[in-house]
PDB file of C-alpha atoms in Angstrom:
ATOM      1  CA  MET A   1     -24.601  -1.094  11.183  1.00 45.00           C
ATOM      2  CA  ALA A   2     -24.001  -2.612  14.656  1.00 44.00           C
ATOM      3  CA  ARG A   3     -23.804  -6.084  13.051  1.00 39.00           C
ATOM      4  CA  ARG A   4     -21.196  -4.836  10.545  1.00 47.00           C
ATOM      5  CA  GLY A   5     -19.204  -3.268  13.391  1.00 50.00           C
ATOM      6  CA  ALA A   6     -19.226  -6.520  15.295  1.00 43.00           C
ATOM      7  CA  LEU A   7     -18.133  -8.424  12.180  1.00 45.00           C
ATOM      8  CA  LEU A   8     -15.259  -5.979  11.614  1.00 51.00           C
ATOM      9  CA  ARG A   9     -14.054  -6.463  15.161  1.00 51.00           C
ATOM     10  CA  HIS A  10     -14.157 -10.221  14.759  1.00 45.00           C
ATOM     11  CA  GLU A  11     -12.278 -10.097  11.435  1.00 54.00           C
ATOM     12  CA  VAL A  12      -9.640  -7.755  12.850  1.00 49.00           C
ATOM     13  CA  ALA A  13      -9.095 -10.063  15.816  1.00 50.00           C
ATOM     14  CA  GLU A  14      -8.908 -13.112  13.500  1.00 54.00           C
ATOM     15  CA  ALA A  15      -6.465 -11.358  11.147  1.00 50.00           C
ATOM     16  CA  GLY A  16      -4.222 -10.544  14.137  1.00 46.00           C
ATOM     17  CA  SER A  17      -4.120 -14.162  15.276  1.00 46.00           C
ATOM     18  CA  GLY A  18      -1.404 -15.120  12.788  1.00 45.00           C
ATOM     19  CA  ALA A  19      -3.301 -18.290  11.848  1.00 44.00           C
ATOM     20  CA  LYS A  20      -2.805 -17.740   8.122  1.00 58.00           C
ATOM     21  CA  SER A  21       0.482 -16.993   6.413  1.00 92.00           C
ATOM     22  CA  PHE A  22      -1.223 -15.706   3.218  1.00 97.00           C
ATOM     23  CA  HIS A  23      -4.743 -14.364   2.743  1.00 97.00           C
ATOM     24  CA  VAL A  24      -6.576 -12.734  -0.195  1.00 97.00           C
ATOM     25  CA  ASP A  25      -9.875 -10.884   0.404  1.00 98.00           C
ATOM     26  CA  GLU A  26     -12.429 -12.187  -2.088  1.00 94.00           C
ATOM     27  CA  ALA A  27     -14.278  -8.889  -2.175  1.00 97.00           C
ATOM     28  CA  PRO A  28     -13.129  -5.287  -1.755  1.00 97.00           C
ATOM     29  CA  GLU A  29     -13.435  -3.816   1.790  1.00 98.00           C
ATOM     30  CA  GLU A  30     -13.788  -0.345   3.214  1.00 98.00           C
ATOM     31  CA  GLY A  31     -10.638   1.511   4.100  1.00 98.00           C
ATOM     32  CA  ARG A  32     -11.335   1.928   7.823  1.00 98.00           C
ATOM     33  CA  PHE A  33     -11.507  -1.822   8.234  1.00 98.00           C
ATOM     34  CA  LEU A  34      -8.474  -2.474   6.077  1.00 98.00           C
ATOM     35  CA  MET A  35      -6.231  -0.115   8.020  1.00 98.00           C
ATOM     36  CA  ALA A  36      -7.551  -1.382  11.399  1.00 98.00           C
ATOM     37  CA  ARG A  37      -6.826  -4.966  10.369  1.00 98.00           C
ATOM     38  CA  ASP A  38      -3.269  -4.194   9.244  1.00 98.00           C
ATOM     39  CA  LEU A  39      -2.574  -2.407  12.523  1.00 98.00           C
ATOM     40  CA  ALA A  40      -4.073  -5.287  14.510  1.00 98.00           C
ATOM     41  CA  ARG A  41      -1.793  -7.732  12.730  1.00 98.00           C
ATOM     42  CA  LEU A  42       1.303  -5.644  13.460  1.00 98.00           C
ATOM     43  CA  LEU A  43       0.405  -5.304  17.139  1.00 98.00           C
ATOM     44  CA  ALA A  44      -0.370  -9.020  17.491  1.00 98.00           C
ATOM     45  CA  LEU A  45       2.988  -9.905  15.955  1.00 98.00           C
ATOM     46  CA  GLU A  46       4.784  -7.406  18.201  1.00 98.00           C
ATOM     47  CA  ASP A  47       3.185  -9.125  21.164  1.00 98.00           C
ATOM     48  CA  GLN A  48       3.880 -12.646  19.864  1.00 97.00           C
ATOM     49  CA  PRO A  49       6.709 -12.813  17.262  1.00 96.00           C
ATOM     50  CA  ALA A  50       6.325 -16.583  17.188  1.00 96.00           C
ATOM     51  CA  LEU A  51       3.149 -16.047  15.137  1.00 96.00           C
ATOM     52  CA  GLY A  52       5.523 -15.573  12.217  1.00 96.00           C
ATOM     53  CA  PRO A  53       5.171 -13.621   8.943  1.00 97.00           C
ATOM     54  CA  SER A  54       1.843 -13.098   7.117  1.00 98.00           C
ATOM     55  CA  LEU A  55       0.752 -11.370   3.938  1.00 98.00           C
ATOM     56  CA  VAL A  56      -2.737 -10.068   3.093  1.00 98.00           C
ATOM     57  CA  VAL A  57      -3.736  -8.870  -0.369  1.00 98.00           C
ATOM     58  CA  TYR A  58      -6.851  -6.725  -0.780  1.00 98.00           C
ATOM     59  CA  ARG A  59      -8.773  -4.126  -2.812  1.00 98.00           C
ATOM     60  CA  TRP A  60     -10.732  -1.012  -1.757  1.00 98.00           C
ATOM     61  CA  ALA A  61     -14.528  -0.907  -1.837  1.00 98.00           C
ATOM     62  CA  GLU A  62     -14.721   2.775  -2.842  1.00 98.00           C
ATOM     63  CA  PRO A  63     -12.308   5.602  -3.706  1.00 98.00           C
ATOM     64  CA  THR A  64     -10.574   6.466  -0.444  1.00 98.00           C
ATOM     65  CA  ILE A  65      -7.745   8.784   0.528  1.00 98.00           C
ATOM     66  CA  SER A  66      -5.159   7.367   2.886  1.00 97.00           C
ATOM     67  CA  LEU A  67      -2.613   9.542   4.675  1.00 97.00           C
ATOM     68  CA  GLY A  68       0.776   8.413   5.933  1.00 95.00           C
ATOM     69  CA  PHE A  69       1.131   7.908   9.663  1.00 93.00           C
ATOM     70  CA  LEU A  70       2.892  11.265  10.156  1.00 92.00           C
ATOM     71  CA  GLN A  71       0.950  13.379   7.685  1.00 93.00           C
ATOM     72  CA  ARG A  72      -1.339  16.145   9.076  1.00 93.00           C
ATOM     73  CA  ALA A  73      -4.719  16.263   7.388  1.00 94.00           C
ATOM     74  CA  GLU A  74      -5.116  20.006   7.973  1.00 93.00           C
ATOM     75  CA  ARG A  75      -1.847  20.641   6.138  1.00 93.00           C
ATOM     76  CA  VAL A  76      -2.233  18.106   3.303  1.00 94.00           C
ATOM     77  CA  LEU A  77      -5.929  18.166   2.339  1.00 96.00           C
ATOM     78  CA  ASP A  78      -8.420  20.606   0.886  1.00 97.00           C
ATOM     79  CA  ARG A  79     -11.120  19.779   3.422  1.00 96.00           C
ATOM     80  CA  GLU A  80     -13.894  21.462   1.424  1.00 96.00           C
ATOM     81  CA  ALA A  81     -13.091  19.503  -1.748  1.00 97.00           C
ATOM     82  CA  VAL A  82     -12.937  16.235   0.233  1.00 98.00           C
ATOM     83  CA  ARG A  83     -16.221  16.932   1.948  1.00 97.00           C
ATOM     84  CA  ALA A  84     -17.981  17.950  -1.259  1.00 98.00           C
ATOM     85  CA  ALA A  85     -16.905  14.785  -3.003  1.00 97.00           C
ATOM     86  CA  GLY A  86     -17.791  12.566  -0.069  1.00 97.00           C
ATOM     87  CA  VAL A  87     -14.423  10.759  -0.207  1.00 98.00           C
ATOM     88  CA  PRO A  88     -13.512   8.857   2.964  1.00 98.00           C
ATOM     89  CA  VAL A  89     -10.129   9.643   4.572  1.00 98.00           C
ATOM     90  CA  VAL A  90      -8.213   7.084   6.609  1.00 98.00           C
ATOM     91  CA  ARG A  91      -4.771   6.973   8.157  1.00 97.00           C
ATOM     92  CA  ARG A  92      -2.304   4.230   7.364  1.00 97.00           C
ATOM     93  CA  PRO A  93      -0.297   2.545  10.140  1.00 98.00           C
ATOM     94  CA  THR A  94       2.809   3.122   7.941  1.00 96.00           C
ATOM     95  CA  GLY A  95       4.404   6.292   6.729  1.00 92.00           C
ATOM     96  CA  GLY A  96       4.631   7.770   3.253  1.00 90.00           C
ATOM     97  CA  ARG A  97       2.448  10.301   1.521  1.00 91.00           C
ATOM     98  CA  ALA A  98      -1.166  10.625   0.492  1.00 94.00           C
ATOM     99  CA  ILE A  99      -2.790   8.123  -1.888  1.00 96.00           C
ATOM    100  CA  LEU A 100      -6.237   8.074  -3.525  1.00 97.00           C
ATOM    101  CA  HIS A 101      -7.015   4.312  -3.647  1.00 98.00           C
ATOM    102  CA  VAL A 102      -9.245   3.671  -6.638  1.00 97.00           C
ATOM    103  CA  ASP A 103      -8.372   0.799  -8.993  1.00 97.00           C
ATOM    104  CA  GLU A 104      -5.483  -0.845  -7.212  1.00 96.00           C
ATOM    105  CA  TRP A 105      -4.155  -3.944  -5.523  1.00 98.00           C
ATOM    106  CA  THR A 106      -2.788  -3.486  -2.006  1.00 98.00           C
ATOM    107  CA  TYR A 107      -0.606  -5.861   0.026  1.00 98.00           C
ATOM    108  CA  ALA A 108       0.299  -5.737   3.674  1.00 98.00           C
ATOM    109  CA  ALA A 109       3.115  -7.934   5.002  1.00 98.00           C
ATOM    110  CA  CYS A 110       3.932  -8.455   8.661  1.00 98.00           C
ATOM    111  CA  ALA A 111       7.155 -10.089   9.764  1.00 98.00           C
ATOM    112  CA  PRO A 112       9.244 -10.447  12.899  1.00 98.00           C
ATOM    113  CA  ILE A 113      12.194  -8.051  12.634  1.00 97.00           C
ATOM    114  CA  ASP A 114      14.549 -10.966  13.343  1.00 97.00           C
ATOM    115  CA  HIS A 115      13.109 -13.189  10.572  1.00 96.00           C
ATOM    116  CA  PRO A 116      16.108 -14.348   8.533  1.00 95.00           C
ATOM    117  CA  ARG A 117      14.560 -13.659   5.136  1.00 93.00           C
ATOM    118  CA  LEU A 118      11.650 -11.234   5.544  1.00 96.00           C
ATOM    119  CA  GLY A 119      13.018  -9.124   8.446  1.00 96.00           C
ATOM    120  CA  GLY A 120      16.303  -7.375   9.029  1.00 95.00           C
ATOM    121  CA  GLU A 121      17.152  -3.789   8.296  1.00 94.00           C
ATOM    122  CA  LEU A 122      14.695  -1.540   6.424  1.00 93.00           C
ATOM    123  CA  LYS A 123      16.482  -1.848   3.074  1.00 91.00           C
ATOM    124  CA  ASP A 124      16.694  -5.627   3.374  1.00 92.00           C
ATOM    125  CA  SER A 125      13.047  -6.238   4.276  1.00 94.00           C
ATOM    126  CA  LEU A 126      11.713  -3.778   1.710  1.00 93.00           C
ATOM    127  CA  GLY A 127      14.000  -5.152  -0.981  1.00 92.00           C
ATOM    128  CA  ARG A 128      13.034  -8.767  -0.326  1.00 94.00           C
ATOM    129  CA  LEU A 129       9.311  -8.048  -0.467  1.00 96.00           C
ATOM    130  CA  SER A 130       9.627  -5.830  -3.539  1.00 95.00           C
ATOM    131  CA  GLY A 131      11.434  -8.692  -5.264  1.00 95.00           C
ATOM    132  CA  LEU A 132       8.546 -11.093  -4.575  1.00 97.00           C
ATOM    133  CA  VAL A 133       5.961  -8.582  -5.863  1.00 97.00           C
ATOM    134  CA  ALA A 134       8.104  -7.845  -8.934  1.00 97.00           C
ATOM    135  CA  ARG A 135       8.302 -11.529  -9.791  1.00 96.00           C
ATOM    136  CA  ALA A 136       4.543 -11.953  -9.492  1.00 97.00           C
ATOM    137  CA  LEU A 137       3.956  -8.903 -11.711  1.00 97.00           C
ATOM    138  CA  GLY A 138       6.462 -10.262 -14.249  1.00 97.00           C
ATOM    139  CA  ALA A 139       4.524 -13.501 -14.450  1.00 97.00           C
ATOM    140  CA  ILE A 140       1.389 -11.633 -15.557  1.00 97.00           C
ATOM    141  CA  GLY A 141       3.324  -9.676 -18.189  1.00 97.00           C
ATOM    142  CA  VAL A 142       4.471  -6.587 -16.280  1.00 98.00           C
ATOM    143  CA  ALA A 143       8.260  -6.308 -16.341  1.00 97.00           C
ATOM    144  CA  VAL A 144       9.169  -3.851 -13.547  1.00 96.00           C
ATOM    145  CA  GLU A 145      12.375  -2.290 -12.276  1.00 95.00           C
ATOM    146  CA  ILE A 146      13.104  -2.096  -8.590  1.00 92.00           C
ATOM    147  CA  VAL A 147      14.181   1.509  -7.930  1.00 87.00           C
ATOM    148  CA  PRO A 148      17.619   1.646  -6.257  1.00 80.00           C
ATOM    149  CA  GLU A 149      17.768   3.020  -2.752  1.00 64.00           C
ATOM    150  CA  ARG A 150      18.319   6.738  -2.722  1.00 54.00           C
ATOM    151  CA  THR A 151      17.794   9.763  -0.455  1.00 47.00           C
ATOM    152  CA  PRO A 152      15.040  12.220  -1.530  1.00 50.00           C
ATOM    153  CA  ARG A 153      16.454  15.514  -2.788  1.00 48.00           C
ATOM    154  CA  ALA A 154      16.182  18.426  -0.316  1.00 44.00           C
ATOM    155  CA  THR A 155      15.651  20.763  -3.258  1.00 42.00           C
ATOM    156  CA  ASP A 156      12.581  19.009  -4.624  1.00 43.00           C
ATOM    157  CA  GLU A 157       9.932  21.533  -5.774  1.00 42.00           C
ATOM    158  CA  GLU A 158       6.961  21.830  -3.399  1.00 44.00           C
ATOM    159  CA  ALA A 159       6.202  19.435  -0.570  1.00 42.00           C
ATOM    160  CA  GLU A 160       4.937  16.648  -2.833  1.00 55.00           C
ATOM    161  CA  GLU A 161       2.337  15.306  -0.447  1.00 50.00           C
ATOM    162  CA  ALA A 162       1.278  12.703  -3.019  1.00 50.00           C
ATOM    163  CA  CYS A 163       2.855   9.256  -2.955  1.00 50.00           C
ATOM    164  CA  PHE A 164       2.800   8.631  -6.712  1.00 46.00           C
ATOM    165  CA  HIS A 165       4.665  11.705  -7.827  1.00 45.00           C
ATOM    166  CA  ARG A 166       7.861   9.623  -8.060  1.00 45.00           C
ATOM    167  CA  ALA A 167       9.358   6.280  -7.067  1.00 43.00           C
ATOM    168  CA  LEU A 168      11.824   6.060  -4.175  1.00 46.00           C
ATOM    169  CA  GLY A 169      14.097   3.244  -3.071  1.00 58.00           C
ATOM    170  CA  HIS A 170      12.767  -0.349  -3.383  1.00 78.00           C
ATOM    171  CA  GLU A 171       9.569   0.756  -5.119  1.00 89.00           C
ATOM    172  CA  LEU A 172       8.576  -0.529  -8.573  1.00 95.00           C
ATOM    173  CA  SER A 173       8.553   1.374 -11.845  1.00 95.00           C
ATOM    174  CA  VAL A 174       8.099   0.750 -15.585  1.00 96.00           C
ATOM    175  CA  GLY A 175      10.067   2.908 -17.956  1.00 94.00           C
ATOM    176  CA  GLY A 176      10.830   5.357 -15.222  1.00 92.00           C
ATOM    177  CA  ARG A 177       7.190   5.761 -14.159  1.00 94.00           C
ATOM    178  CA  LYS A 178       6.014   4.556 -10.745  1.00 95.00           C
ATOM    179  CA  LEU A 179       3.791   1.463 -10.681  1.00 96.00           C
ATOM    180  CA  ALA A 180       3.931   0.445  -7.020  1.00 95.00           C
ATOM    181  CA  GLY A 181       4.810   2.256  -3.828  1.00 93.00           C
ATOM    182  CA  SER A 182       5.456   0.939  -0.336  1.00 93.00           C
ATOM    183  CA  ALA A 183       6.091   2.114   3.204  1.00 94.00           C
ATOM    184  CA  GLN A 184       7.063   0.397   6.431  1.00 95.00           C
ATOM    185  CA  ARG A 185       6.339   0.695  10.166  1.00 97.00           C
ATOM    186  CA  ARG A 186       8.801  -0.872  12.577  1.00 97.00           C
ATOM    187  CA  LEU A 187       8.202  -1.617  16.226  1.00 98.00           C
ATOM    188  CA  ALA A 188      10.647  -3.276  18.623  1.00 98.00           C
ATOM    189  CA  ARG A 189      10.027  -6.842  17.411  1.00 98.00           C
ATOM    190  CA  ALA A 190       7.721  -6.642  14.355  1.00 98.00           C
ATOM    191  CA  LEU A 191       7.369  -4.702  11.084  1.00 98.00           C
ATOM    192  CA  LEU A 192       4.509  -3.956   8.735  1.00 98.00           C
ATOM    193  CA  THR A 193       5.035  -3.125   5.039  1.00 97.00           C
ATOM    194  CA  GLN A 194       2.063  -1.787   3.089  1.00 97.00           C
ATOM    195  CA  GLY A 195       2.356  -1.623  -0.687  1.00 96.00           C
ATOM    196  CA  THR A 196       0.027  -0.342  -3.322  1.00 96.00           C
ATOM    197  CA  ILE A 197       0.024  -1.432  -7.011  1.00 98.00           C
ATOM    198  CA  LEU A 198      -1.773   0.701  -9.578  1.00 98.00           C
ATOM    199  CA  ALA A 199      -4.013  -1.745 -11.425  1.00 98.00           C
ATOM    200  CA  GLY A 200      -5.884   0.991 -13.303  1.00 97.00           C
ATOM    201  CA  GLY A 201      -6.406   4.732 -13.381  1.00 95.00           C
ATOM    202  CA  GLY A 202      -8.152   7.206 -11.079  1.00 95.00           C
ATOM    203  CA  HIS A 203      -5.375   7.762  -8.563  1.00 95.00           C
ATOM    204  CA  GLU A 204      -4.390  10.994 -10.292  1.00 94.00           C
ATOM    205  CA  ARG A 205      -7.591  12.638  -9.009  1.00 95.00           C
ATOM    206  CA  LEU A 206      -5.833  12.914  -5.658  1.00 96.00           C
ATOM    207  CA  ALA A 207      -4.596  16.317  -6.817  1.00 95.00           C
ATOM    208  CA  GLU A 208      -8.169  17.627  -6.627  1.00 95.00           C
ATOM    209  CA  PHE A 209      -8.204  16.931  -2.871  1.00 97.00           C
ATOM    210  CA  LEU A 210      -4.780  18.297  -1.855  1.00 96.00           C
ATOM    211  CA  ALA A 211      -4.392  21.754  -0.335  1.00 94.00           C
ATOM    212  CA  GLY A 212      -3.511  24.506  -2.822  1.00 93.00           C
ATOM    213  CA  ASP A 213      -5.005  26.747  -5.439  1.00 94.00           C
ATOM    214  CA  GLU A 214      -6.310  25.538  -8.802  1.00 94.00           C
ATOM    215  CA  ALA A 215      -2.948  26.122 -10.515  1.00 95.00           C
ATOM    216  CA  ALA A 216      -1.172  23.937  -7.968  1.00 92.00           C
ATOM    217  CA  LYS A 217      -3.831  21.222  -8.344  1.00 93.00           C
ATOM    218  CA  ALA A 218      -3.434  21.267 -12.116  1.00 93.00           C
ATOM    219  CA  ARG A 219       0.334  20.865 -11.751  1.00 92.00           C
ATOM    220  CA  GLY A 220      -0.232  18.043  -9.325  1.00 91.00           C
ATOM    221  CA  ARG A 221      -2.570  16.156 -11.715  1.00 92.00           C
ATOM    222  CA  GLU A 222      -0.062  16.452 -14.489  1.00 93.00           C
ATOM    223  CA  ARG A 223       2.812  15.288 -12.309  1.00 92.00           C
ATOM    224  CA  LEU A 224       0.795  12.262 -11.165  1.00 92.00           C
ATOM    225  CA  ARG A 225      -0.154  11.357 -14.727  1.00 92.00           C
ATOM    226  CA  ALA A 226       3.381  11.792 -16.004  1.00 93.00           C
ATOM    227  CA  GLY A 227       5.089  10.099 -13.071  1.00 93.00           C
ATOM    228  CA  SER A 228       2.986   6.947 -12.753  1.00 95.00           C
ATOM    229  CA  VAL A 229       1.818   4.029 -14.856  1.00 97.00           C
ATOM    230  CA  THR A 230      -0.760   1.265 -14.296  1.00 98.00           C
ATOM    231  CA  VAL A 231      -0.868  -2.479 -14.874  1.00 98.00           C
ATOM    232  CA  ARG A 232      -3.686  -1.870 -17.363  1.00 98.00           C
ATOM    233  CA  ASP A 233      -1.459   0.519 -19.296  1.00 97.00           C
ATOM    234  CA  VAL A 234       1.303  -2.071 -19.533  1.00 97.00           C
ATOM    235  CA  VAL A 235      -0.766  -5.160 -20.480  1.00 97.00           C
ATOM    236  CA  GLY A 236      -3.406  -3.321 -22.517  1.00 97.00           C
ATOM    237  CA  ARG A 237      -6.396  -4.954 -20.878  1.00 96.00           C
ATOM    238  CA  THR A 238      -8.154  -5.405 -17.532  1.00 95.00           C
ATOM    239  CA  PRO A 239      -5.532  -7.111 -15.327  1.00 96.00           C
ATOM    240  CA  ASP A 240      -6.241 -10.434 -13.621  1.00 96.00           C
ATOM    241  CA  PHE A 241      -6.182  -9.884  -9.873  1.00 97.00           C
ATOM    242  CA  GLU A 242      -6.726 -13.536  -9.036  1.00 97.00           C
ATOM    243  CA  ALA A 243      -3.823 -14.680 -11.238  1.00 97.00           C
ATOM    244  CA  PHE A 244      -1.507 -12.111  -9.665  1.00 97.00           C
ATOM    245  CA  ALA A 245      -2.560 -13.070  -6.143  1.00 97.00           C
ATOM    246  CA  ALA A 246      -2.064 -16.811  -6.804  1.00 97.00           C
ATOM    247  CA  ILE A 247       1.461 -16.251  -8.157  1.00 97.00           C
ATOM    248  CA  LEU A 248       2.332 -13.968  -5.215  1.00 98.00           C
ATOM    249  CA  ARG A 249       1.011 -16.628  -2.816  1.00 97.00           C
ATOM    250  CA  ARG A 250       3.445 -19.211  -4.234  1.00 96.00           C
ATOM    251  CA  ALA A 251       6.369 -16.807  -4.050  1.00 95.00           C
ATOM    252  CA  TRP A 252       5.550 -15.769  -0.472  1.00 97.00           C
ATOM    253  CA  GLU A 253       5.005 -19.279   0.766  1.00 95.00           C
ATOM    254  CA  ALA A 254       8.297 -20.433  -0.771  1.00 94.00           C
ATOM    255  CA  GLU A 255      10.054 -17.573   1.052  1.00 92.00           C
ATOM    256  CA  VAL A 256       8.444 -18.527   4.392  1.00 92.00           C
ATOM    257  CA  ASP A 257       9.003 -22.233   3.907  1.00 87.00           C
ATOM    258  CA  ALA A 258      12.684 -21.648   3.130  1.00 83.00           C
ATOM    259  CA  VAL A 259      13.400 -21.118   6.832  1.00 75.00           C
ATOM    260  CA  LEU A 260      11.167 -23.869   8.232  1.00 65.00           C
TER     261      LEU A 260
END
């Protein structure tokens, strides 16, 4: 355990060094490490914007709940259900709502806020990155729509603590159903965007772990099923993670190289 802890600290420090513009984890990792690494990268870039933009693509080693930076676990979660199921809970450095990470592809992009193509205002940086992800998905047979920017309705029923109930601005959908969500954290000089792409099912089980009675949980499961879609649903087979990552690498590197 101590050896694994030392390895995690080394990997977090290395990921924050900015040495690589694009990195894909070969094997899934545990959520605690993944969130610590993303935060380390953001803080390193805030300290040294000259490190430049970087993108990491990864998968989760076990079903894990992540909460948005501002969500309160005691308000959002059914602690007894979480404890009984043994599901780890982590907090993302970015905002947004709760996600049960099961069969998914996650990406985390850091960029200086003043980067001419990957930085800028929230809508610009989110839009540019969503466009790159959309092109990579299109190349593996998933034609997505980028949801137009819009303000959430104040009259929405219930608090909707789950991320995949619906798509908001600059997120990706297929036929009106959410495929990929994203959230951003901005500091003075650097930003971090974390995005999650539903490769397969299982995310809808989040409803079991949210606060509320059984009727509310049943409604939540149905809303998650009806409001989301997976890459597997679209292509009709197990999706090719390596192919997607290779295409995204080319798109990302072309974007970074465009300002060199």
